[in-house]
Every structure is written in structure tokens, then in C-alpha cells.
């Protein structure tokens, strides 16, 4: 996915159903380490205002950082994860520069219109809560805002084989817009 994203002069990435923001910060770190951060605008949306406030704050319990660090190393992180947060009083606070290019916003995948043309949409472990007709409606909405050739990341438990007219499976959890 990264080589494909490098071909764009600017990028828009939507983290739909961002919950408390772990994926937002993970992608911001990945994009920074890959030299894509400065030309990317991230949209982090969720329907839950409490989760959205937590995502924007970027504060996590320090005991969770061990797993975050392992995941960062396993994914090929180029630096220490500790370069991206400050630890104190049993919590880790993400570096504010990571959210400088992030727009946090209330948004319902089911009822709200999409808002921009995206190269990448991450909608992981959200659609498992929807019935099949609602999933199809949301996938059609995502399809409309994802640029041709754009990528959709989904969770491991999500499978949209019935949407072959919209997306081509490119990996276990990666779909490309047709």
C-alpha cells in the first residue's frame, strides 16, 4: 500500500470509527516514518463523543504501551515508539505533533454523508456491528469517496466478498476500490 500512496502529491486518509484513537496515532507514526506525514491530512471520525474526545487527547494507560511497543516493532517501526509519547503518572501522552494534521469529527457511517475524496480509508472492526444491508450501504458510501485504486483497510473478522463489484481483495484485510 505504501508504494502506491507515495505516487500521490497529497493524501487524504479517513480513519472511520476511530474509537479512542490508537489507530489514528499508529497511522500518523507510520506515515511520519515513511516520509508521508507532511503531505497527508487525516480525518478521524466516530459516532461516540466520549471516544472521540479520548482520541483527540491521545492519552493512554502506561500499562498498554508494552503491547503498543511490540506491535510497533513487529510492523517494522524505524524508531523507538517512546520517541512519540511522554510518560508520566501512569499514563502516556502522545506527542502533539502527531495530531497536527488530524481532523477529529463526529460522524455516523450509516447516516452522515461522506465529505472528501480519499486515497485510504481504515474502517477496522466497525462493520461487524451492522447487518448485511447496512454494511452494503456503508460500503457504497465508502466506495463513492475512495479514489479509484484507493485502499480500504478492514478488520480480520470482516469479509465483503459480496461486494466484488465495488472492491478487489488485495490482502487479508485490504481491499482496493474498483
PDB file of C-alpha atoms in Angstrom:
ATOM      1  CA  UNK A   1       0.000   0.000   0.000  1.00  0.00           C
ATOM      2  CA  UNK A   2       2.775   2.466   0.867  1.00  0.00           C
ATOM      3  CA  UNK A   3       4.421   2.430  -2.593  1.00  0.00           C
ATOM      4  CA  UNK A   4       1.012   3.186  -4.112  1.00  0.00           C
ATOM      5  CA  UNK A   5       0.404   6.039  -1.660  1.00  0.00           C
ATOM      6  CA  UNK A   6       3.799   7.566  -2.461  1.00  0.00           C
ATOM      7  CA  UNK A   7       2.588   8.237  -6.026  1.00  0.00           C
ATOM      8  CA  UNK A   8       0.158  10.935  -4.811  1.00  0.00           C
ATOM      9  CA  UNK A   9       1.370  14.517  -4.268  1.00  0.00           C
ATOM     10  CA  UNK A  10      -1.013  14.833  -1.305  1.00  0.00           C
ATOM     11  CA  UNK A  11      -3.007  12.292   0.641  1.00  0.00           C
ATOM     12  CA  UNK A  12      -6.287  12.114   2.499  1.00  0.00           C
ATOM     13  CA  UNK A  13      -6.753   9.279   4.957  1.00  0.00           C
ATOM     14  CA  UNK A  14     -10.008   8.583   6.775  1.00  0.00           C
ATOM     15  CA  UNK A  15      -9.995   6.525   9.965  1.00  0.00           C
ATOM     16  CA  UNK A  16     -13.727   5.768  10.225  1.00  0.00           C
ATOM     17  CA  UNK A  17     -14.892   4.583  13.619  1.00  0.00           C
ATOM     18  CA  UNK A  18     -11.620   5.710  15.197  1.00  0.00           C
ATOM     19  CA  UNK A  19     -12.800   4.945  18.744  1.00  0.00           C
ATOM     20  CA  UNK A  20     -10.195   6.179  21.243  1.00  0.00           C
ATOM     21  CA  UNK A  21      -7.579   6.880  18.577  1.00  0.00           C
ATOM     22  CA  UNK A  22      -4.966   4.158  18.765  1.00  0.00           C
ATOM     23  CA  UNK A  23      -5.131   3.606  15.012  1.00  0.00           C
ATOM     24  CA  UNK A  24      -5.018   7.343  14.336  1.00  0.00           C
ATOM     25  CA  UNK A  25      -1.700   7.656  16.145  1.00  0.00           C
ATOM     26  CA  UNK A  26      -0.371   4.387  14.675  1.00  0.00           C
ATOM     27  CA  UNK A  27      -1.018   5.632  11.142  1.00  0.00           C
ATOM     28  CA  UNK A  28       0.416   9.070  11.928  1.00  0.00           C
ATOM     29  CA  UNK A  29       3.603   7.408  13.204  1.00  0.00           C
ATOM     30  CA  UNK A  30       3.787   5.093  10.178  1.00  0.00           C
ATOM     31  CA  UNK A  31       3.287   7.980   7.766  1.00  0.00           C
ATOM     32  CA  UNK A  32       5.913  10.071   9.581  1.00  0.00           C
ATOM     33  CA  UNK A  33       8.443   7.230   9.447  1.00  0.00           C
ATOM     34  CA  UNK A  34       7.689   6.679   5.751  1.00  0.00           C
ATOM     35  CA  UNK A  35       8.031  10.381   4.874  1.00  0.00           C
ATOM     36  CA  UNK A  36       4.333  10.788   4.016  1.00  0.00           C
ATOM     37  CA  UNK A  37       3.070  12.635   7.089  1.00  0.00           C
ATOM     38  CA  UNK A  38       3.687  16.212   5.934  1.00  0.00           C
ATOM     39  CA  UNK A  39       1.595  15.733   2.805  1.00  0.00           C
ATOM     40  CA  UNK A  40      -1.255  13.845   4.475  1.00  0.00           C
ATOM     41  CA  UNK A  41      -4.475  15.080   6.021  1.00  0.00           C
ATOM     42  CA  UNK A  42      -6.073  12.557   8.379  1.00  0.00           C
ATOM     43  CA  UNK A  43      -9.779  12.510   9.189  1.00  0.00           C
ATOM     44  CA  UNK A  44     -10.579  10.629  12.394  1.00  0.00           C
ATOM     45  CA  UNK A  45     -14.291  10.115  12.925  1.00  0.00           C
ATOM     46  CA  UNK A  46     -16.522   8.330  15.372  1.00  0.00           C
ATOM     47  CA  UNK A  47     -20.138   8.466  16.474  1.00  0.00           C
ATOM     48  CA  UNK A  48     -19.259   8.301  20.185  1.00  0.00           C
ATOM     49  CA  UNK A  49     -18.344  11.775  21.531  1.00  0.00           C
ATOM     50  CA  UNK A  50     -16.543  10.355  24.593  1.00  0.00           C
ATOM     51  CA  UNK A  51     -14.361   8.107  22.434  1.00  0.00           C
ATOM     52  CA  UNK A  52     -13.667  10.996  20.078  1.00  0.00           C
ATOM     53  CA  UNK A  53     -12.560  13.241  22.980  1.00  0.00           C
ATOM     54  CA  UNK A  54     -10.260  10.455  24.199  1.00  0.00           C
ATOM     55  CA  UNK A  55      -8.826  10.067  20.684  1.00  0.00           C
ATOM     56  CA  UNK A  56      -8.151  13.772  20.410  1.00  0.00           C
ATOM     57  CA  UNK A  57      -6.481  13.825  23.840  1.00  0.00           C
ATOM     58  CA  UNK A  58      -4.140  10.965  22.871  1.00  0.00           C
ATOM     59  CA  UNK A  59      -3.654   9.798  26.469  1.00  0.00           C
ATOM     60  CA  UNK A  60      -3.315   6.085  27.200  1.00  0.00           C
ATOM     61  CA  UNK A  61      -2.664   3.972  30.280  1.00  0.00           C
ATOM     62  CA  UNK A  62       1.046   3.290  30.557  1.00  0.00           C
ATOM     63  CA  UNK A  63       0.461  -0.455  31.014  1.00  0.00           C
ATOM     64  CA  UNK A  64      -0.870  -0.587  27.420  1.00  0.00           C
ATOM     65  CA  UNK A  65       2.385   0.745  25.975  1.00  0.00           C
ATOM     66  CA  UNK A  66       4.171  -2.591  26.192  1.00  0.00           C
ATOM     67  CA  UNK A  67       1.754  -4.107  23.642  1.00  0.00           C
ATOM     68  CA  UNK A  68       1.837  -0.926  21.530  1.00  0.00           C
ATOM     69  CA  UNK A  69       5.651  -1.101  21.507  1.00  0.00           C
ATOM     70  CA  UNK A  70       5.625  -4.769  20.479  1.00  0.00           C
ATOM     71  CA  UNK A  71       3.230  -4.010  17.633  1.00  0.00           C
ATOM     72  CA  UNK A  72       5.345  -1.062  16.507  1.00  0.00           C
ATOM     73  CA  UNK A  73       8.454  -3.269  16.387  1.00  0.00           C
ATOM     74  CA  UNK A  74       6.637  -6.132  14.628  1.00  0.00           C
ATOM     75  CA  UNK A  75       5.339  -3.756  11.973  1.00  0.00           C
ATOM     76  CA  UNK A  76       8.871  -2.644  11.131  1.00  0.00           C
ATOM     77  CA  UNK A  77       8.864   0.638  13.037  1.00  0.00           C
ATOM     78  CA  UNK A  78      12.004   2.593  12.258  1.00  0.00           C
ATOM     79  CA  UNK A  79      12.407   4.231  15.633  1.00  0.00           C
ATOM     80  CA  UNK A  80      11.506   3.648  19.230  1.00  0.00           C
ATOM     81  CA  UNK A  81       7.827   4.138  19.987  1.00  0.00           C
ATOM     82  CA  UNK A  82       8.930   6.119  23.048  1.00  0.00           C
ATOM     83  CA  UNK A  83      10.010   8.874  20.631  1.00  0.00           C
ATOM     84  CA  UNK A  84       6.311   9.588  20.100  1.00  0.00           C
ATOM     85  CA  UNK A  85       4.993   9.943  23.642  1.00  0.00           C
ATOM     86  CA  UNK A  86       5.786  11.303  27.080  1.00  0.00           C
ATOM     87  CA  UNK A  87       5.203   9.069  30.091  1.00  0.00           C
ATOM     88  CA  UNK A  88       4.194  10.362  33.497  1.00  0.00           C
ATOM     89  CA  UNK A  89       1.907   9.431  36.385  1.00  0.00           C
ATOM     90  CA  UNK A  90       0.948   6.052  34.905  1.00  0.00           C
ATOM     91  CA  UNK A  91      -0.084   7.395  31.527  1.00  0.00           C
ATOM     92  CA  UNK A  92       1.413   8.073  28.137  1.00  0.00           C
ATOM     93  CA  UNK A  93       0.604  11.254  26.257  1.00  0.00           C
ATOM     94  CA  UNK A  94       1.099  11.164  22.504  1.00  0.00           C
ATOM     95  CA  UNK A  95       3.310  13.840  21.009  1.00  0.00           C
ATOM     96  CA  UNK A  96       1.031  16.707  19.945  1.00  0.00           C
ATOM     97  CA  UNK A  97       2.788  16.925  16.587  1.00  0.00           C
ATOM     98  CA  UNK A  98       1.225  13.558  15.671  1.00  0.00           C
ATOM     99  CA  UNK A  99      -2.256  15.067  15.696  1.00  0.00           C
ATOM    100  CA  UNK A 100      -1.330  18.346  13.990  1.00  0.00           C
ATOM    101  CA  UNK A 101      -2.614  17.042  10.651  1.00  0.00           C
ATOM    102  CA  UNK A 102      -5.636  15.209  12.101  1.00  0.00           C
ATOM    103  CA  UNK A 103      -9.207  16.472  11.962  1.00  0.00           C
ATOM    104  CA  UNK A 104     -11.310  14.811  14.665  1.00  0.00           C
ATOM    105  CA  UNK A 105     -15.028  14.854  13.934  1.00  0.00           C
ATOM    106  CA  UNK A 106     -18.338  13.305  14.916  1.00  0.00           C
ATOM    107  CA  UNK A 107     -19.624  11.181  12.040  1.00  0.00           C
ATOM    108  CA  UNK A 108     -22.010   8.279  11.559  1.00  0.00           C
ATOM    109  CA  UNK A 109     -21.108   5.868   8.780  1.00  0.00           C
ATOM    110  CA  UNK A 110     -24.760   4.895   8.475  1.00  0.00           C
ATOM    111  CA  UNK A 111     -26.498   8.291   8.325  1.00  0.00           C
ATOM    112  CA  UNK A 112     -23.928  11.010   7.535  1.00  0.00           C
ATOM    113  CA  UNK A 113     -22.668  11.855   4.076  1.00  0.00           C
ATOM    114  CA  UNK A 114     -19.006  11.391   3.334  1.00  0.00           C
ATOM    115  CA  UNK A 115     -17.010  14.564   2.946  1.00  0.00           C
ATOM    116  CA  UNK A 116     -13.925  14.299   0.712  1.00  0.00           C
ATOM    117  CA  UNK A 117     -12.091  12.154  -1.806  1.00  0.00           C
ATOM    118  CA  UNK A 118      -9.736   9.733  -0.028  1.00  0.00           C
ATOM    119  CA  UNK A 119      -6.768   7.601  -1.039  1.00  0.00           C
ATOM    120  CA  UNK A 120      -7.003   5.393   2.059  1.00  0.00           C
ATOM    121  CA  UNK A 121      -9.863   4.537   4.385  1.00  0.00           C
ATOM    122  CA  UNK A 122      -9.399   2.476   7.505  1.00  0.00           C
ATOM    123  CA  UNK A 123     -12.668   1.066   8.795  1.00  0.00           C
ATOM    124  CA  UNK A 124     -11.466  -1.724  11.036  1.00  0.00           C
ATOM    125  CA  UNK A 125     -13.824  -3.692  13.268  1.00  0.00           C
ATOM    126  CA  UNK A 126     -16.729  -1.293  12.733  1.00  0.00           C
ATOM    127  CA  UNK A 127     -18.890  -3.042  10.165  1.00  0.00           C
ATOM    128  CA  UNK A 128     -19.160  -6.208  12.222  1.00  0.00           C
ATOM    129  CA  UNK A 129     -21.837  -4.359  14.182  1.00  0.00           C
ATOM    130  CA  UNK A 130     -24.016  -3.784  11.082  1.00  0.00           C
ATOM    131  CA  UNK A 131     -26.421  -6.164   9.360  1.00  0.00           C
ATOM    132  CA  UNK A 132     -25.730  -7.071   5.708  1.00  0.00           C
ATOM    133  CA  UNK A 133     -27.951  -4.344   4.120  1.00  0.00           C
ATOM    134  CA  UNK A 134     -26.368  -1.668   6.317  1.00  0.00           C
ATOM    135  CA  UNK A 135     -22.884  -2.967   5.522  1.00  0.00           C
ATOM    136  CA  UNK A 136     -23.671  -2.700   1.817  1.00  0.00           C
ATOM    137  CA  UNK A 137     -24.962   0.875   2.249  1.00  0.00           C
ATOM    138  CA  UNK A 138     -21.804   1.877   4.131  1.00  0.00           C
ATOM    139  CA  UNK A 139     -19.551   0.146   1.590  1.00  0.00           C
ATOM    140  CA  UNK A 140     -21.279   2.026  -1.231  1.00  0.00           C
ATOM    141  CA  UNK A 141     -20.710   5.296   0.648  1.00  0.00           C
ATOM    142  CA  UNK A 142     -17.044   4.414   1.173  1.00  0.00           C
ATOM    143  CA  UNK A 143     -16.740   3.441  -2.493  1.00  0.00           C
ATOM    144  CA  UNK A 144     -18.021   6.873  -3.569  1.00  0.00           C
ATOM    145  CA  UNK A 145     -15.375   8.788  -1.598  1.00  0.00           C
ATOM    146  CA  UNK A 146     -12.447   6.447  -2.186  1.00  0.00           C
ATOM    147  CA  UNK A 147     -10.453   7.378  -5.274  1.00  0.00           C
ATOM    148  CA  UNK A 148     -10.215   4.673  -7.975  1.00  0.00           C
ATOM    149  CA  UNK A 149      -7.348   2.444  -6.891  1.00  0.00           C
ATOM    150  CA  UNK A 150      -7.701   3.695  -3.308  1.00  0.00           C
ATOM    151  CA  UNK A 151      -7.374   1.242  -0.452  1.00  0.00           C
ATOM    152  CA  UNK A 152      -9.803   0.167   2.270  1.00  0.00           C
ATOM    153  CA  UNK A 153      -8.486  -1.473   5.441  1.00  0.00           C
ATOM    154  CA  UNK A 154     -10.931  -3.627   7.406  1.00  0.00           C
ATOM    155  CA  UNK A 155     -10.700  -5.839  10.491  1.00  0.00           C
ATOM    156  CA  UNK A 156      -9.737  -9.512  10.462  1.00  0.00           C
ATOM    157  CA  UNK A 157     -13.323 -10.627  11.129  1.00  0.00           C
ATOM    158  CA  UNK A 158     -14.751  -8.584   8.256  1.00  0.00           C
ATOM    159  CA  UNK A 159     -15.263 -10.069   4.810  1.00  0.00           C
ATOM    160  CA  UNK A 160     -17.009  -8.305   1.958  1.00  0.00           C
ATOM    161  CA  UNK A 161     -16.882 -10.951  -0.758  1.00  0.00           C
ATOM    162  CA  UNK A 162     -20.442  -9.947  -1.739  1.00  0.00           C
ATOM    163  CA  UNK A 163     -19.074  -6.529  -2.709  1.00  0.00           C
ATOM    164  CA  UNK A 164     -16.801  -7.714  -5.512  1.00  0.00           C
ATOM    165  CA  UNK A 165     -18.488  -5.172  -7.772  1.00  0.00           C
ATOM    166  CA  UNK A 166     -17.058  -2.398  -5.579  1.00  0.00           C
ATOM    167  CA  UNK A 167     -13.736  -3.731  -4.274  1.00  0.00           C
ATOM    168  CA  UNK A 168     -10.995  -6.209  -5.113  1.00  0.00           C
ATOM    169  CA  UNK A 169      -9.398  -8.105  -2.241  1.00  0.00           C
ATOM    170  CA  UNK A 170      -5.643  -7.326  -2.158  1.00  0.00           C
ATOM    171  CA  UNK A 171      -4.703  -8.922   1.150  1.00  0.00           C
ATOM    172  CA  UNK A 172      -6.354 -10.471   4.181  1.00  0.00           C
ATOM    173  CA  UNK A 173      -7.703  -7.105   5.322  1.00  0.00           C
ATOM    174  CA  UNK A 174      -7.007  -4.804   2.360  1.00  0.00           C
ATOM    175  CA  UNK A 175      -9.440  -4.021  -0.428  1.00  0.00           C
ATOM    176  CA  UNK A 176      -8.837  -1.867  -3.496  1.00  0.00           C
ATOM    177  CA  UNK A 177     -11.592   0.278  -4.965  1.00  0.00           C
ATOM    178  CA  UNK A 178     -12.629  -0.766  -8.457  1.00  0.00           C
TER     179      UNK A 178
END
